[in-house]
GROMACS .gro file of C-alpha atoms in nm:
model
  329
    1MET     CA    1  16.309  10.649   5.037
    2PRO     CA    2  16.038  10.394   5.063
    3PRO     CA    3  15.731  10.490   5.261
    4ALA     CA    4  15.723  10.385   5.625
    5ILE     CA    5  15.505  10.095   5.706
    6VAL     CA    6  15.238  10.192   5.951
    7GLY     CA    7  15.116   9.910   6.169
    8PRO     CA    8  14.822   9.903   6.409
    9GLN     CA    9  14.859  10.179   6.672
   10PRO     CA   10  14.843  10.085   7.045
   11ARG     CA   11  14.518  10.172   7.208
   12GLN     CA   12  14.561  10.483   7.422
   13SER     CA   13  14.432  10.467   7.766
   14PRO     CA   14  14.199  10.732   7.885
   15GLY     CA   15  14.353  11.026   8.066
   16VAL     CA   16  14.296  11.104   8.430
   17ALA     CA   17  14.034  11.376   8.352
   18ALA     CA   18  13.833  11.122   8.137
   19ILE     CA   19  13.844  10.857   8.414
   20LEU     CA   20  13.723  11.119   8.672
   21ILE     CA   21  13.428  11.220   8.444
   22LEU     CA   22  13.331  10.854   8.393
   23ALA     CA   23  13.346  10.788   8.769
   24LEU     CA   24  13.143  11.097   8.849
   25LEU     CA   25  12.893  10.997   8.592
   26ALA     CA   26  12.858  10.658   8.743
   27PHE     CA   27  12.813  10.802   9.093
   28THR     CA   28  12.562  11.070   8.976
   29ALA     CA   29  12.356  10.811   8.785
   30LEU     CA   30  12.326  10.592   9.097
   31PHE     CA   31  12.240  10.896   9.300
   32LEU     CA   32  11.963  10.986   9.060
   33ALA     CA   33  11.836  10.632   9.088
   34PHE     CA   34  11.848  10.665   9.463
   35SER     CA   35  11.652  10.994   9.440
   36ASN     CA   36  11.406  10.831   9.199
   37GLY     CA   37  11.342  10.548   9.447
   38ALA     CA   38  11.279  10.803   9.724
   39ASN     CA   39  11.032  11.004   9.513
   40ASP     CA   40  10.858  10.719   9.330
   41ASN     CA   41  10.882  10.401   9.549
   42PHE     CA   42  10.557  10.460   9.739
   43LYS     CA   43  10.335  10.583   9.458
   44GLY     CA   44  10.176  10.247   9.409
   45PHE     CA   45  10.093  10.210   9.777
   46ALA     CA   46   9.971  10.564   9.826
   47THR     CA   47   9.606  10.450   9.796
   48VAL     CA   48   9.674  10.162  10.033
   49TRP     CA   49   9.807  10.373  10.311
   50GLY     CA   50   9.559  10.648  10.232
   51SER     CA   51   9.261  10.404  10.280
   52ASP     CA   52   9.416  10.248  10.594
   53ALA     CA   53   9.449   9.902  10.438
   54LEU     CA   54   9.809   9.877  10.561
   55ASP     CA   55  10.028  10.075  10.793
   56TYR     CA   56  10.320  10.264  10.643
   57ARG     CA   57  10.593  10.021  10.730
   58ARG     CA   58  10.428   9.712  10.575
   59ALA     CA   59  10.324   9.914  10.265
   60LEU     CA   60  10.683  10.032  10.231
   61ILE     CA   61  10.820   9.676  10.246
   62LEU     CA   62  10.580   9.556   9.968
   63ALA     CA   63  10.639   9.866   9.759
   64THR     CA   64  11.024   9.825   9.774
   65VAL     CA   65  11.016   9.447   9.690
   66ALA     CA   66  10.779   9.507   9.396
   67THR     CA   67  10.994   9.790   9.263
   68VAL     CA   68  11.309   9.580   9.274
   69LEU     CA   69  11.143   9.290   9.091
   70GLY     CA   70  11.021   9.528   8.830
   71GLY     CA   71  11.366   9.675   8.787
   72ILE     CA   72  11.508   9.327   8.732
   73ALA     CA   73  11.222   9.234   8.479
   74SER     CA   74  11.292   9.553   8.279
   75VAL     CA   75  11.607   9.381   8.137
   76VAL     CA   76  11.361   9.170   7.925
   77LEU     CA   77  11.043   9.387   7.904
   78ALA     CA   78  11.156   9.737   7.839
   79GLN     CA   79  11.476   9.759   7.629
   80GLY     CA   80  11.316  10.010   7.393
   81LEU     CA   81  11.334  10.284   7.664
   82VAL     CA   82  11.714  10.251   7.692
   83GLY     CA   83  11.766  10.399   7.345
   84GLN     CA   84  11.499  10.662   7.397
   85PHE     CA   85  11.677  10.815   7.697
   86SER     CA   86  12.029  10.805   7.560
   87GLY     CA   87  11.953  11.129   7.375
   88LYS     CA   88  12.002  10.977   7.029
   89GLY     CA   89  11.744  11.117   6.789
   90LEU     CA   90  11.697  11.425   7.011
   91VAL     CA   91  12.050  11.549   6.973
   92GLY     CA   92  12.331  11.434   6.746
   93ASN     CA   93  12.446  11.084   6.793
   94GLU     CA   94  12.799  11.198   6.844
   95LEU     CA   95  12.703  11.432   7.132
   96ALA     CA   96  12.469  11.172   7.288
   97ALA     CA   97  12.759  10.927   7.306
   98THR     CA   98  12.989  11.154   7.510
   99PRO     CA   99  13.005  11.107   7.888
  100SER     CA  100  13.005  11.482   7.951
  101PHE     CA  101  12.657  11.513   7.786
  102ALA     CA  102  12.525  11.222   8.001
  103LEU     CA  103  12.684  11.383   8.314
  104ALA     CA  104  12.514  11.718   8.247
  105VAL     CA  105  12.172  11.539   8.193
  106VAL     CA  106  12.193  11.323   8.507
  107SER     CA  107  12.331  11.605   8.728
  108GLY     CA  108  12.043  11.838   8.657
  109ALA     CA  109  11.784  11.560   8.696
  110ALA     CA  110  11.932  11.426   9.015
  111ALA     CA  111  11.943  11.770   9.183
  112THR     CA  112  11.583  11.838   9.092
  113VAL     CA  113  11.439  11.506   9.209
  114ILE     CA  114  11.613  11.498   9.545
  115LEU     CA  115  11.510  11.859   9.613
  116ALA     CA  116  11.149  11.779   9.527
  117THR     CA  117  11.156  11.462   9.742
  118ARG     CA  118  11.282  11.652  10.053
  119LEU     CA  119  11.005  11.906   9.996
  120GLY     CA  120  10.743  11.624   9.961
  121PHE     CA  121  10.649  11.698   9.600
  122PRO     CA  122  10.573  11.383   9.380
  123ILE     CA  123  10.740  11.491   9.061
  124SER     CA  124  10.847  11.291   8.757
  125THR     CA  125  11.201  11.166   8.709
  126THR     CA  126  11.100  11.124   8.343
  127HIS     CA  127  11.018  11.501   8.332
  128ALA     CA  128  11.349  11.581   8.490
  129LEU     CA  129  11.548  11.364   8.238
  130VAL     CA  130  11.362  11.524   7.942
  131GLY     CA  131  11.445  11.866   8.080
  132GLY     CA  132  11.806  11.761   8.127
  133LEU     CA  133  11.833  11.623   7.775
  134VAL     CA  134  11.704  11.938   7.622
  135GLY     CA  135  11.919  12.167   7.841
  136ALA     CA  136  12.232  11.974   7.791
  137GLY     CA  137  12.167  11.959   7.419
  138LEU     CA  138  12.114  12.334   7.390
  139ALA     CA  139  12.431  12.402   7.597
  140GLN     CA  140  12.662  12.164   7.422
  141SER     CA  141  12.551  12.139   7.064
  142SER     CA  142  12.563  12.383   6.774
  143GLU     CA  143  12.287  12.169   6.601
  144PRO     CA  144  11.918  12.243   6.682
  145ILE     CA  145  11.716  12.004   6.904
  146ASN     CA  146  11.503  11.760   6.705
  147LEU     CA  147  11.171  11.923   6.786
  148GLY     CA  148  10.972  11.659   6.606
  149ASN     CA  149  11.114  11.374   6.817
  150LEU     CA  150  11.080  11.589   7.132
  151GLY     CA  151  10.716  11.647   7.065
  152SER     CA  152  10.609  11.298   6.949
  153GLY     CA  153  10.850  11.094   7.148
  154PHE     CA  154  10.848  11.274   7.478
  155VAL     CA  155  10.606  11.564   7.519
  156LEU     CA  156  10.291  11.404   7.375
  157PRO     CA  157  10.307  11.087   7.602
  158LEU     CA  158  10.390  11.294   7.907
  159LEU     CA  159  10.120  11.549   7.844
  160THR     CA  160   9.834  11.315   7.760
  161SER     CA  161   9.895  11.024   8.003
  162PRO     CA  162   9.770  11.200   8.327
  163PHE     CA  163   9.445  11.311   8.149
  164VAL     CA  164   9.391  10.956   8.015
  165SER     CA  165   9.448  10.804   8.350
  166ALA     CA  166   9.224  11.056   8.529
  167PHE     CA  167   8.946  10.990   8.290
  168LEU     CA  168   8.965  10.613   8.304
  169ALA     CA  169   8.983  10.617   8.688
  170LEU     CA  170   8.684  10.845   8.707
  171ILE     CA  171   8.490  10.607   8.471
  172ALA     CA  172   8.610  10.307   8.668
  173VAL     CA  173   8.494  10.446   9.010
  174LEU     CA  174   8.151  10.544   8.866
  175VAL     CA  175   8.107  10.192   8.720
  176MET     CA  176   8.213  10.021   9.040
  177ARG     CA  177   7.981  10.249   9.243
  178LYS     CA  178   7.693  10.159   9.006
  179LEU     CA  179   7.763   9.792   9.038
  180ALA     CA  180   7.785   9.800   9.412
  181LYS     CA  181   7.457   9.992   9.455
  182PRO     CA  182   7.218   9.774   9.658
  183SER     CA  183   6.899   9.665   9.494
  184THR     CA  184   6.560   9.792   9.624
  185GLY     CA  185   6.414   9.440   9.687
  186PRO     CA  186   6.340   9.289  10.026
  187LYS     CA  187   6.640   9.257  10.265
  188PRO     CA  188   6.765   8.898  10.321
  189GLU     CA  189   6.702   8.742  10.658
  190ARG     CA  190   7.067   8.685  10.724
  191PRO     CA  191   7.343   8.941  10.643
  192LEU     CA  192   7.538   8.900  10.323
  193PRO     CA  193   7.896   8.759  10.362
  194GLU     CA  194   8.164   9.016  10.428
  195SER     CA  195   8.350   9.110  10.102
  196GLY     CA  196   8.611   9.343  10.270
  197PRO     CA  197   8.898   9.097  10.285
  198TRP     CA  198   8.872   9.016   9.912
  199ALA     CA  199   8.856   9.381   9.824
  200ASP     CA  200   9.166   9.449  10.042
  201ARG     CA  201   9.356   9.169   9.870
  202LEU     CA  202   9.269   9.303   9.529
  203HIS     CA  203   9.379   9.650   9.648
  204LEU     CA  204   9.718   9.517   9.755
  205LEU     CA  205   9.759   9.322   9.431
  206SER     CA  206   9.683   9.631   9.232
  207ALA     CA  207   9.929   9.847   9.437
  208THR     CA  208  10.198   9.585   9.393
  209SER     CA  209  10.140   9.581   9.020
  210ILE     CA  210  10.199   9.960   9.004
  211CYS     CA  211  10.530   9.937   9.185
  212PHE     CA  212  10.638   9.654   8.959
  213ALA     CA  213  10.531   9.846   8.651
  214ARG     CA  214  10.722  10.151   8.787
  215GLY     CA  215  11.045   9.956   8.820
  216VAL     CA  216  10.996   9.821   8.465
  217ASN     CA  217  10.940  10.170   8.329
  218ASP     CA  218  11.200  10.375   8.516
  219THR     CA  219  11.506  10.139   8.535
  220PRO     CA  220  11.591  10.142   8.160
  221LYS     CA  221  11.568  10.525   8.149
  222LEU     CA  222  11.830  10.550   8.423
  223ALA     CA  223  12.035  10.259   8.293
  224ALA     CA  224  12.078  10.439   7.962
  225LEU     CA  225  12.276  10.712   8.140
  226LEU     CA  226  12.483  10.453   8.333
  227LEU     CA  227  12.566  10.276   8.012
  228ALA     CA  228  12.732  10.595   7.891
  229THR     CA  229  13.023  10.522   8.124
  230GLN     CA  230  13.104  10.214   7.907
  231MET     CA  231  13.196  10.029   8.223
  232LEU     CA  232  12.884   9.806   8.251
  233ASN     CA  233  12.668   9.604   8.013
  234GLY     CA  234  12.295   9.652   8.005
  235THR     CA  235  12.211   9.386   8.262
  236MET     CA  236  12.469   9.504   8.515
  237ALA     CA  237  12.357   9.874   8.464
  238ALA     CA  238  11.988   9.766   8.534
  239ILE     CA  239  12.096   9.574   8.846
  240GLY     CA  240  12.299   9.874   8.975
  241ILE     CA  241  12.011  10.113   8.913
  242THR     CA  242  11.758   9.880   9.072
  243ALA     CA  243  11.960   9.843   9.387
  244ALA     CA  244  12.005  10.219   9.422
  245MET     CA  245  11.622  10.269   9.362
  246GLY     CA  246  11.543  10.019   9.629
  247ILE     CA  247  11.773  10.180   9.891
  248GLY     CA  248  11.643  10.531   9.817
  249GLY     CA  249  11.287  10.409   9.838
  250TRP     CA  250  11.336  10.238  10.162
  251LEU     CA  251  11.512  10.534  10.328
  252LEU     CA  252  11.337  10.850  10.199
  253SER     CA  253  10.987  10.771  10.083
  254ARG     CA  254  10.798  10.924  10.371
  255ARG     CA  255  10.727  11.284  10.272
  256VAL     CA  256  10.610  11.207   9.919
  257ALA     CA  257  10.404  10.927  10.059
  258GLU     CA  258  10.221  11.165  10.294
  259THR     CA  259  10.141  11.402  10.004
  260MET     CA  260   9.997  11.132   9.787
  261SER     CA  261   9.826  10.923  10.052
  262HIS     CA  262   9.664  11.195  10.265
  263LYS     CA  263   9.676  11.531  10.107
  264ILE     CA  264   9.562  11.506   9.732
  265ASN     CA  265   9.266  11.283   9.818
  266ARG     CA  266   9.151  11.042  10.084
  267LEU     CA  267   9.052  10.719   9.907
  268ASP     CA  268   8.838  10.431  10.009
  269THR     CA  269   8.934  10.073   9.898
  270GLY     CA  270   8.713  10.076   9.587
  271GLN     CA  271   8.858  10.407   9.465
  272GLY     CA  272   9.208  10.284   9.549
  273VAL     CA  273   9.164   9.966   9.339
  274ALA     CA  274   9.024  10.149   9.043
  275ALA     CA  275   9.312  10.408   9.052
  276ASN     CA  276   9.579  10.144   9.081
  277LEU     CA  277   9.453   9.915   8.813
  278VAL     CA  278   9.435  10.203   8.565
  279THR     CA  279   9.786  10.322   8.655
  280ALA     CA  280   9.946   9.975   8.624
  281ALA     CA  281   9.782   9.908   8.287
  282LEU     CA  282   9.888  10.234   8.134
  283VAL     CA  283  10.248  10.220   8.266
  284LEU     CA  284  10.310   9.856   8.167
  285GLY     CA  285  10.157   9.918   7.826
  286ALA     CA  286  10.370  10.216   7.775
  287SER     CA  287  10.684  10.042   7.884
  288ARG     CA  288  10.621   9.756   7.643
  289PHE     CA  289  10.593   9.998   7.355
  290GLY     CA  290  10.876  10.222   7.444
  291LEU     CA  291  10.669  10.531   7.542
  292PRO     CA  292  10.826  10.751   7.809
  293VAL     CA  293  10.530  10.810   8.030
  294SER     CA  294  10.565  10.907   8.390
  295THR     CA  295  10.443  10.675   8.667
  296THR     CA  296  10.406  10.996   8.876
  297HIS     CA  297  10.177  11.156   8.623
  298VAL     CA  298   9.968  10.847   8.564
  299SER     CA  299   9.926  10.755   8.934
  300VAL     CA  300   9.841  11.112   9.039
  301GLY     CA  301   9.606  11.144   8.744
  302SER     CA  302   9.431  10.829   8.853
  303ILE     CA  303   9.403  10.946   9.217
  304ILE     CA  304   9.269  11.285   9.089
  305GLY     CA  305   9.013  11.096   8.867
  306ALA     CA  306   8.904  10.876   9.151
  307GLY     CA  307   8.866  11.168   9.382
  308ALA     CA  308   8.672  11.367   9.124
  309ALA     CA  309   8.420  11.085   9.096
  310ALA     CA  310   8.383  11.083   9.476
  311GLY     CA  311   8.399  11.458   9.522
  312THR     CA  312   8.687  11.447   9.780
  313LEU     CA  313   8.975  11.628   9.607
  314ASP     CA  314   9.185  11.891   9.780
  315LEU     CA  315   9.222  12.127   9.479
  316SER     CA  316   9.498  12.339   9.650
  317VAL     CA  317   9.725  12.040   9.683
  318VAL     CA  318   9.650  11.929   9.320
  319ARG     CA  319   9.738  12.278   9.205
  320ASN     CA  320  10.071  12.273   9.384
  321VAL     CA  321  10.163  11.932   9.255
  322ILE     CA  322  10.098  12.033   8.895
  323LEU     CA  323  10.302  12.351   8.941
  324SER     CA  324  10.589  12.135   9.070
  325TRP     CA  325  10.568  11.931   8.747
  326VAL     CA  326  10.601  12.256   8.537
  327ALA     CA  327  10.899  12.359   8.751
  328THR     CA  328  11.066  12.023   8.711
  329LEU     CA  329  11.116  12.080   8.337
   0.00000   0.00000   0.00000
């Protein structure tokens, strides 16, 4: 009997269970983006509200708009982070491509971030995602986690970035204070022109740059998880994540904003500008080179450095924030 001719097999449609997992993954990824917006949205403008340069509502409007613009720009500026947070290289490629793995990662991260937001702790979504990737990898894979990639690709940037930002902000505040120190010569007959409005404008610009940088840095990390649903392309995933971040930031930013603006350190305009410029430069640079730093770590580090230079830190609040970072993992 001649062998049967085997033609191309019809493509099987996914079962009901698979469709439900994909739908749940899409919902949870968007909920994580919503939670991320609530926790991270105001971090750029914490120094602005803290120094009374703007009231909360106007600062919130600018922070949300800048974040959304940064999320849209991430499609061009930060594609390297999409691959970094898919899990490939940390766990096996086959496991990283499964929706159940992505669902486990995003569920753990989303629950952690929304809880911290309601408690008023400014934690890192990046931290939560790294913990989720490791936990899901340990639970679902018989192969070991790639510790080399975990250390160099995730832990090292996350660990060093707040210290770098604190040091740079401290130096920046000390230099600005030195430059602003009045000379000992005779006083002019007429008062010098007021420089406050220009300082305030620079402060707002620096705050806006942080929120823009934050949108660039966080959107691709979350879009990587939404792409696992295989229902959207990269651009559509980024737009969906950006919209969810903007809504979460608009609705639930207040508690974290109060912690960062009024409890860690009370900044003046000069300290706020220094802290913001350091944060924006580090986050944008890291995004461009695919380094998974946390805007939270960098911005809090900058505020701590500026406060250390001025001697105005509340060390008990700093301790609690750092403990919340450890608990996030």
